[in-house]
């Protein structure tokens, strides 16, 4: 079965059962506290928590979709059998109840009917996970009984970490779940293990059925939702691989045509370096979809993820000696595979953006290579200098050094990196340390508010280029091509003052950098960050105004912040504007 057939089979099956097929939403979710869409339910979140009326919007409670998703947590893991950045998720929903809505029984019946009767999978290979309960939600005996009634015999109980789904960001609908894991047999791993085994990949999760009955609020408490919902998700690539008895999604038609095309233009074959091939194939597909969302390579947020993928393609292309002049032919294979469902993919656009980034990266590397040429040894400190000044990835420094017969002390490099991060942190503490005045702290919080207001008024492409605060004023440089009009300046002032007036709280959270980026926190000068960073969120009840990675400090709430006023707006270099502002 190929990918096109499986997608249609799933959607047609649920359409025949009275579900409405809803098109995939964008990879950029409405909820701007998260960076990317990572689950099919995201576009339905307001209906699942009954903030919006599902019947008014869709004229039915029963929905199904094939959703574009993108995950950034595991970029370093790409290349093994199971990880991809971009993937699709098939799902069906029953939102709220009346006579027409279904819950656990209906969801389980549909799932088994589709897998066994439509796809021909053997029921005795299914192992089902059951939520074992915690201090506020009891064990899901009800689901277990239903599965048993339908002839399932293998059960495994898990707690919150594995068997409770959601919410996507900190707040939202969630609930216990039952997952269907498929047993591929002893030859794929341990003799005697089960789902979520730490040592092998014998069991593959193919379908997650979420019994969505709770809402996690801002305090982290679980409230019962007014309605029960079904939210299910199938990892499309995984199911396709299982059906075709393939080890991995990379062996299915979703990747095999692309891998064959790469082989035509590379010196090494797929069998010689599967990992490099898979990284290139995954990143080509992932970056094509990001560009399809009008994301451009940059140093922050989504643009940074795209830049990282494109530069990794270039790095790994060197390893298999892939001729990057063939990029248009590689992208064409992706377009042929997907454009009938995702017409936003535009070959010319993707190739152009790739080529521009390739040139930028080449210039960076050229400068770094000239430096390496001059060296007869590369100390950890010099390796760090190349990394920091020229953006030279450490793997490439190693390659170049090896060519010259020079060994790189990687441990020493990592220590040097850590030392630098510590210095940056101390610098930030000094700048905003205990003796910084109260006025400066207030201006710092006002800077975050103004930064977000600039993005609201001038668009998301506005990026911080520099910031300086003393006890009289804030000064903020940002990327923008035109002089701001008086109306725009007024609008920015009004937004900030309105936010101060309506009251807000500033919440500080410590988290790993990757997680901070994944939750959509704005980040600048990325290479200077520590592995664990502080994220400052400015929010009013349910509305988040601003979220930035920042050394702080900030005020705790809007009380006594005063009135914000822009004194001057001027140019500060090519495509950069500068604002001076005060609070009174
Ligand atoms: N929301 C669940 C998931 O993403 C089921 O769709 O796994």
PDB file of N, CA and C in Angstrom, residues 75 77-81 83-85 248-252 254-286 309 312-324 326-327 330 334:
ATOM      1  N   UNK A  75      15.859  16.846  16.591  1.00  0.00           N
ATOM      2  CA  UNK A  75      16.601  17.055  15.340  1.00  0.00           C
ATOM      3  C   UNK A  75      17.909  16.249  15.338  1.00  0.00           C
ATOM      4  N   UNK A  77      18.408  13.457  16.595  1.00  0.00           N
ATOM      5  CA  UNK A  77      18.148  12.008  16.496  1.00  0.00           C
ATOM      6  C   UNK A  77      17.807  11.567  15.072  1.00  0.00           C
ATOM      7  N   UNK A  78      17.574  12.524  14.186  1.00  0.00           N
ATOM      8  CA  UNK A  78      17.169  12.161  12.821  1.00  0.00           C
ATOM      9  C   UNK A  78      18.255  11.283  12.210  1.00  0.00           C
ATOM     10  N   UNK A  79      17.822  10.255  11.509  1.00  0.00           N
ATOM     11  CA  UNK A  79      18.793   9.342  10.904  1.00  0.00           C
ATOM     12  C   UNK A  79      18.554   7.918  11.388  1.00  0.00           C
ATOM     13  N   UNK A  80      17.982   7.775  12.604  1.00  0.00           N
ATOM     14  CA  UNK A  80      17.652   6.423  13.057  1.00  0.00           C
ATOM     15  C   UNK A  80      16.343   5.991  12.379  1.00  0.00           C
ATOM     16  N   UNK A  81      15.774   4.866  12.827  1.00  0.00           N
ATOM     17  CA  UNK A  81      14.592   4.345  12.122  1.00  0.00           C
ATOM     18  C   UNK A  81      13.314   5.130  12.413  1.00  0.00           C
ATOM     19  N   UNK A  83      12.796   8.679  13.830  1.00  0.00           N
ATOM     20  CA  UNK A  83      12.557  10.125  13.958  1.00  0.00           C
ATOM     21  C   UNK A  83      12.460  10.852  12.620  1.00  0.00           C
ATOM     22  N   UNK A  84      11.541  11.806  12.577  1.00  0.00           N
ATOM     23  CA  UNK A  84      11.462  12.766  11.466  1.00  0.00           C
ATOM     24  C   UNK A  84      11.063  14.127  12.027  1.00  0.00           C
ATOM     25  N   UNK A  85      11.448  15.195  11.341  1.00  0.00           N
ATOM     26  CA  UNK A  85      10.992  16.528  11.770  1.00  0.00           C
ATOM     27  C   UNK A  85       9.548  16.740  11.300  1.00  0.00           C
ATOM     28  N   UNK A 248      11.234   1.054   8.720  1.00  0.00           N
ATOM     29  CA  UNK A 248      11.252   2.483   9.021  1.00  0.00           C
ATOM     30  C   UNK A 248      10.522   3.256   7.934  1.00  0.00           C
ATOM     31  N   UNK A 249      10.046   4.458   8.305  1.00  0.00           N
ATOM     32  CA  UNK A 249       9.377   5.321   7.330  1.00  0.00           C
ATOM     33  C   UNK A 249      10.290   5.641   6.146  1.00  0.00           C
ATOM     34  N   UNK A 250      11.619   5.637   6.407  1.00  0.00           N
ATOM     35  CA  UNK A 250      12.559   5.973   5.331  1.00  0.00           C
ATOM     36  C   UNK A 250      12.552   4.925   4.208  1.00  0.00           C
ATOM     37  N   UNK A 251      12.005   3.725   4.512  1.00  0.00           N
ATOM     38  CA  UNK A 251      11.950   2.688   3.480  1.00  0.00           C
ATOM     39  C   UNK A 251      10.630   2.747   2.708  1.00  0.00           C
ATOM     40  N   UNK A 252       9.687   3.567   3.133  1.00  0.00           N
ATOM     41  CA  UNK A 252       8.393   3.641   2.453  1.00  0.00           C
ATOM     42  C   UNK A 252       8.464   4.584   1.260  1.00  0.00           C
ATOM     43  N   UNK A 254       7.222   7.324   0.857  1.00  0.00           N
ATOM     44  CA  UNK A 254       7.335   8.739   1.229  1.00  0.00           C
ATOM     45  C   UNK A 254       8.776   9.221   1.110  1.00  0.00           C
ATOM     46  N   UNK A 255       9.732   8.307   1.279  1.00  0.00           N
ATOM     47  CA  UNK A 255      11.141   8.695   1.191  1.00  0.00           C
ATOM     48  C   UNK A 255      11.910   7.971   0.092  1.00  0.00           C
ATOM     49  N   UNK A 256      11.443   6.759  -0.303  1.00  0.00           N
ATOM     50  CA  UNK A 256      12.317   5.950  -1.155  1.00  0.00           C
ATOM     51  C   UNK A 256      12.592   6.605  -2.519  1.00  0.00           C
ATOM     52  N   UNK A 257      11.596   7.315  -3.083  1.00  0.00           N
ATOM     53  CA  UNK A 257      11.849   7.965  -4.381  1.00  0.00           C
ATOM     54  C   UNK A 257      12.906   9.066  -4.224  1.00  0.00           C
ATOM     55  N   UNK A 258      12.799   9.779  -3.106  1.00  0.00           N
ATOM     56  CA  UNK A 258      13.739  10.882  -2.864  1.00  0.00           C
ATOM     57  C   UNK A 258      15.150  10.323  -2.645  1.00  0.00           C
ATOM     58  N   UNK A 259      15.231   9.257  -1.869  1.00  0.00           N
ATOM     59  CA  UNK A 259      16.545   8.657  -1.597  1.00  0.00           C
ATOM     60  C   UNK A 259      17.177   8.153  -2.908  1.00  0.00           C
ATOM     61  N   UNK A 260      16.334   7.576  -3.770  1.00  0.00           N
ATOM     62  CA  UNK A 260      16.858   7.111  -5.085  1.00  0.00           C
ATOM     63  C   UNK A 260      17.397   8.288  -5.897  1.00  0.00           C
ATOM     64  N   UNK A 261      16.677   9.411  -5.850  1.00  0.00           N
ATOM     65  CA  UNK A 261      17.119  10.590  -6.618  1.00  0.00           C
ATOM     66  C   UNK A 261      18.432  11.123  -6.030  1.00  0.00           C
ATOM     67  N   UNK A 262      18.532  11.126  -4.699  1.00  0.00           N
ATOM     68  CA  UNK A 262      19.787  11.601  -4.083  1.00  0.00           C
ATOM     69  C   UNK A 262      20.951  10.707  -4.544  1.00  0.00           C
ATOM     70  N   UNK A 263      20.694   9.397  -4.592  1.00  0.00           N
ATOM     71  CA  UNK A 263      21.759   8.455  -5.004  1.00  0.00           C
ATOM     72  C   UNK A 263      22.315   8.782  -6.390  1.00  0.00           C
ATOM     73  N   UNK A 264      21.414   9.312  -7.267  1.00  0.00           N
ATOM     74  CA  UNK A 264      21.867   9.616  -8.639  1.00  0.00           C
ATOM     75  C   UNK A 264      22.910  10.729  -8.667  1.00  0.00           C
ATOM     76  N   UNK A 265      22.905  11.566  -7.614  1.00  0.00           N
ATOM     77  CA  UNK A 265      23.785  12.740  -7.659  1.00  0.00           C
ATOM     78  C   UNK A 265      24.866  12.715  -6.581  1.00  0.00           C
ATOM     79  N   UNK A 266      25.021  11.549  -5.935  1.00  0.00           N
ATOM     80  CA  UNK A 266      25.995  11.477  -4.829  1.00  0.00           C
ATOM     81  C   UNK A 266      27.043  10.405  -5.114  1.00  0.00           C
ATOM     82  N   UNK A 267      28.215  10.546  -4.493  1.00  0.00           N
ATOM     83  CA  UNK A 267      29.271   9.551  -4.706  1.00  0.00           C
ATOM     84  C   UNK A 267      29.003   8.300  -3.851  1.00  0.00           C
ATOM     85  N   UNK A 268      28.604   8.512  -2.595  1.00  0.00           N
ATOM     86  CA  UNK A 268      28.290   7.357  -1.744  1.00  0.00           C
ATOM     87  C   UNK A 268      26.838   6.944  -1.938  1.00  0.00           C
ATOM     88  N   UNK A 269      26.572   5.638  -1.808  1.00  0.00           N
ATOM     89  CA  UNK A 269      25.196   5.138  -1.961  1.00  0.00           C
ATOM     90  C   UNK A 269      24.501   5.101  -0.586  1.00  0.00           C
ATOM     91  N   UNK A 270      23.180   4.904  -0.628  1.00  0.00           N
ATOM     92  CA  UNK A 270      22.385   4.859   0.603  1.00  0.00           C
ATOM     93  C   UNK A 270      22.956   3.839   1.589  1.00  0.00           C
ATOM     94  N   UNK A 271      23.301   2.661   1.069  1.00  0.00           N
ATOM     95  CA  UNK A 271      23.782   1.601   1.970  1.00  0.00           C
ATOM     96  C   UNK A 271      25.112   1.998   2.642  1.00  0.00           C
ATOM     97  N   UNK A 272      25.863   2.940   2.014  1.00  0.00           N
ATOM     98  CA  UNK A 272      27.164   3.334   2.570  1.00  0.00           C
ATOM     99  C   UNK A 272      27.027   4.262   3.776  1.00  0.00           C
ATOM    100  N   UNK A 273      26.014   5.113   3.761  1.00  0.00           N
ATOM    101  CA  UNK A 273      25.825   6.029   4.903  1.00  0.00           C
ATOM    102  C   UNK A 273      24.344   6.401   5.030  1.00  0.00           C
ATOM    103  N   UNK A 274      23.599   5.425   5.588  1.00  0.00           N
ATOM    104  CA  UNK A 274      22.143   5.617   5.710  1.00  0.00           C
ATOM    105  C   UNK A 274      21.817   6.871   6.490  1.00  0.00           C
ATOM    106  N   UNK A 275      22.610   7.135   7.534  1.00  0.00           N
ATOM    107  CA  UNK A 275      22.262   8.261   8.411  1.00  0.00           C
ATOM    108  C   UNK A 275      22.334   9.584   7.663  1.00  0.00           C
ATOM    109  N   UNK A 276      23.430   9.788   6.911  1.00  0.00           N
ATOM    110  CA  UNK A 276      23.560  11.051   6.168  1.00  0.00           C
ATOM    111  C   UNK A 276      22.417  11.173   5.152  1.00  0.00           C
ATOM    112  N   UNK A 277      22.099  10.086   4.477  1.00  0.00           N
ATOM    113  CA  UNK A 277      20.999  10.112   3.500  1.00  0.00           C
ATOM    114  C   UNK A 277      19.677  10.489   4.155  1.00  0.00           C
ATOM    115  N   UNK A 278      19.431   9.861   5.308  1.00  0.00           N
ATOM    116  CA  UNK A 278      18.138  10.108   5.971  1.00  0.00           C
ATOM    117  C   UNK A 278      18.047  11.540   6.480  1.00  0.00           C
ATOM    118  N   UNK A 279      19.174  12.047   6.983  1.00  0.00           N
ATOM    119  CA  UNK A 279      19.171  13.444   7.459  1.00  0.00           C
ATOM    120  C   UNK A 279      18.859  14.366   6.281  1.00  0.00           C
ATOM    121  N   UNK A 280      19.535  14.139   5.156  1.00  0.00           N
ATOM    122  CA  UNK A 280      19.314  15.010   3.991  1.00  0.00           C
ATOM    123  C   UNK A 280      17.847  14.891   3.530  1.00  0.00           C
ATOM    124  N   UNK A 281      17.353  13.653   3.437  1.00  0.00           N
ATOM    125  CA  UNK A 281      15.981  13.455   2.937  1.00  0.00           C
ATOM    126  C   UNK A 281      14.965  14.079   3.891  1.00  0.00           C
ATOM    127  N   UNK A 282      15.141  13.841   5.187  1.00  0.00           N
ATOM    128  CA  UNK A 282      14.206  14.422   6.158  1.00  0.00           C
ATOM    129  C   UNK A 282      14.238  15.943   6.099  1.00  0.00           C
ATOM    130  N   UNK A 283      15.449  16.503   6.082  1.00  0.00           N
ATOM    131  CA  UNK A 283      15.557  17.964   6.140  1.00  0.00           C
ATOM    132  C   UNK A 283      15.089  18.623   4.839  1.00  0.00           C
ATOM    133  N   UNK A 284      15.288  17.938   3.712  1.00  0.00           N
ATOM    134  CA  UNK A 284      14.777  18.506   2.452  1.00  0.00           C
ATOM    135  C   UNK A 284      13.254  18.574   2.514  1.00  0.00           C
ATOM    136  N   UNK A 285      12.661  17.492   2.989  1.00  0.00           N
ATOM    137  CA  UNK A 285      11.197  17.463   3.082  1.00  0.00           C
ATOM    138  C   UNK A 285      10.712  18.474   4.117  1.00  0.00           C
ATOM    139  N   UNK A 286      11.349  18.467   5.302  1.00  0.00           N
ATOM    140  CA  UNK A 286      10.934  19.377   6.379  1.00  0.00           C
ATOM    141  C   UNK A 286      11.077  20.826   5.958  1.00  0.00           C
ATOM    142  N   UNK A 309      18.067  23.440   9.485  1.00  0.00           N
ATOM    143  CA  UNK A 309      17.843  22.304   8.584  1.00  0.00           C
ATOM    144  C   UNK A 309      18.633  22.495   7.283  1.00  0.00           C
ATOM    145  N   UNK A 312      22.288  22.006   7.791  1.00  0.00           N
ATOM    146  CA  UNK A 312      22.618  20.586   8.014  1.00  0.00           C
ATOM    147  C   UNK A 312      22.575  19.809   6.696  1.00  0.00           C
ATOM    148  N   UNK A 313      21.660  20.168   5.794  1.00  0.00           N
ATOM    149  CA  UNK A 313      21.629  19.504   4.477  1.00  0.00           C
ATOM    150  C   UNK A 313      22.988  19.717   3.791  1.00  0.00           C
ATOM    151  N   UNK A 314      23.457  20.969   3.842  1.00  0.00           N
ATOM    152  CA  UNK A 314      24.716  21.290   3.153  1.00  0.00           C
ATOM    153  C   UNK A 314      25.889  20.526   3.783  1.00  0.00           C
ATOM    154  N   UNK A 315      25.873  20.451   5.115  1.00  0.00           N
ATOM    155  CA  UNK A 315      26.952  19.719   5.805  1.00  0.00           C
ATOM    156  C   UNK A 315      26.963  18.244   5.435  1.00  0.00           C
ATOM    157  N   UNK A 316      25.772  17.624   5.476  1.00  0.00           N
ATOM    158  CA  UNK A 316      25.722  16.186   5.214  1.00  0.00           C
ATOM    159  C   UNK A 316      25.894  15.882   3.730  1.00  0.00           C
ATOM    160  N   UNK A 317      25.569  16.847   2.857  1.00  0.00           N
ATOM    161  CA  UNK A 317      25.801  16.662   1.421  1.00  0.00           C
ATOM    162  C   UNK A 317      27.303  16.481   1.175  1.00  0.00           C
ATOM    163  N   UNK A 318      28.125  17.199   1.933  1.00  0.00           N
ATOM    164  CA  UNK A 318      29.580  17.052   1.786  1.00  0.00           C
ATOM    165  C   UNK A 318      30.016  15.630   2.125  1.00  0.00           C
ATOM    166  N   UNK A 319      29.351  15.039   3.119  1.00  0.00           N
ATOM    167  CA  UNK A 319      29.766  13.708   3.571  1.00  0.00           C
ATOM    168  C   UNK A 319      29.530  12.647   2.491  1.00  0.00           C
ATOM    169  N   UNK A 320      28.385  12.732   1.796  1.00  0.00           N
ATOM    170  CA  UNK A 320      28.129  11.701   0.755  1.00  0.00           C
ATOM    171  C   UNK A 320      28.499  12.228  -0.633  1.00  0.00           C
ATOM    172  N   UNK A 321      29.106  13.418  -0.647  1.00  0.00           N
ATOM    173  CA  UNK A 321      29.521  14.039  -1.904  1.00  0.00           C
ATOM    174  C   UNK A 321      28.332  14.213  -2.855  1.00  0.00           C
ATOM    175  N   UNK A 322      27.304  14.829  -2.319  1.00  0.00           N
ATOM    176  CA  UNK A 322      26.087  15.080  -3.104  1.00  0.00           C
ATOM    177  C   UNK A 322      26.244  16.412  -3.841  1.00  0.00           C
ATOM    178  N   UNK A 323      25.988  16.395  -5.143  1.00  0.00           N
ATOM    179  CA  UNK A 323      26.097  17.614  -5.942  1.00  0.00           C
ATOM    180  C   UNK A 323      24.853  18.480  -5.680  1.00  0.00           C
ATOM    181  N   UNK A 324      25.057  19.586  -4.992  1.00  0.00           N
ATOM    182  CA  UNK A 324      23.889  20.402  -4.606  1.00  0.00           C
ATOM    183  C   UNK A 324      23.315  21.198  -5.777  1.00  0.00           C
ATOM    184  N   UNK A 326      21.968  19.728  -7.964  1.00  0.00           N
ATOM    185  CA  UNK A 326      20.820  18.889  -8.331  1.00  0.00           C
ATOM    186  C   UNK A 326      19.594  19.207  -7.464  1.00  0.00           C
ATOM    187  N   UNK A 327      19.686  20.274  -6.676  1.00  0.00           N
ATOM    188  CA  UNK A 327      18.632  20.534  -5.684  1.00  0.00           C
ATOM    189  C   UNK A 327      17.241  20.600  -6.324  1.00  0.00           C
ATOM    190  N   UNK A 330      15.819  17.203  -6.723  1.00  0.00           N
ATOM    191  CA  UNK A 330      15.436  16.588  -5.439  1.00  0.00           C
ATOM    192  C   UNK A 330      14.110  17.173  -4.956  1.00  0.00           C
ATOM    193  N   UNK A 334       9.906  15.707  -4.153  1.00  0.00           N
ATOM    194  CA  UNK A 334       9.045  16.014  -2.989  1.00  0.00           C
ATOM    195  C   UNK A 334       7.728  16.622  -3.477  1.00  0.00           C
TER     196      UNK A 334
END
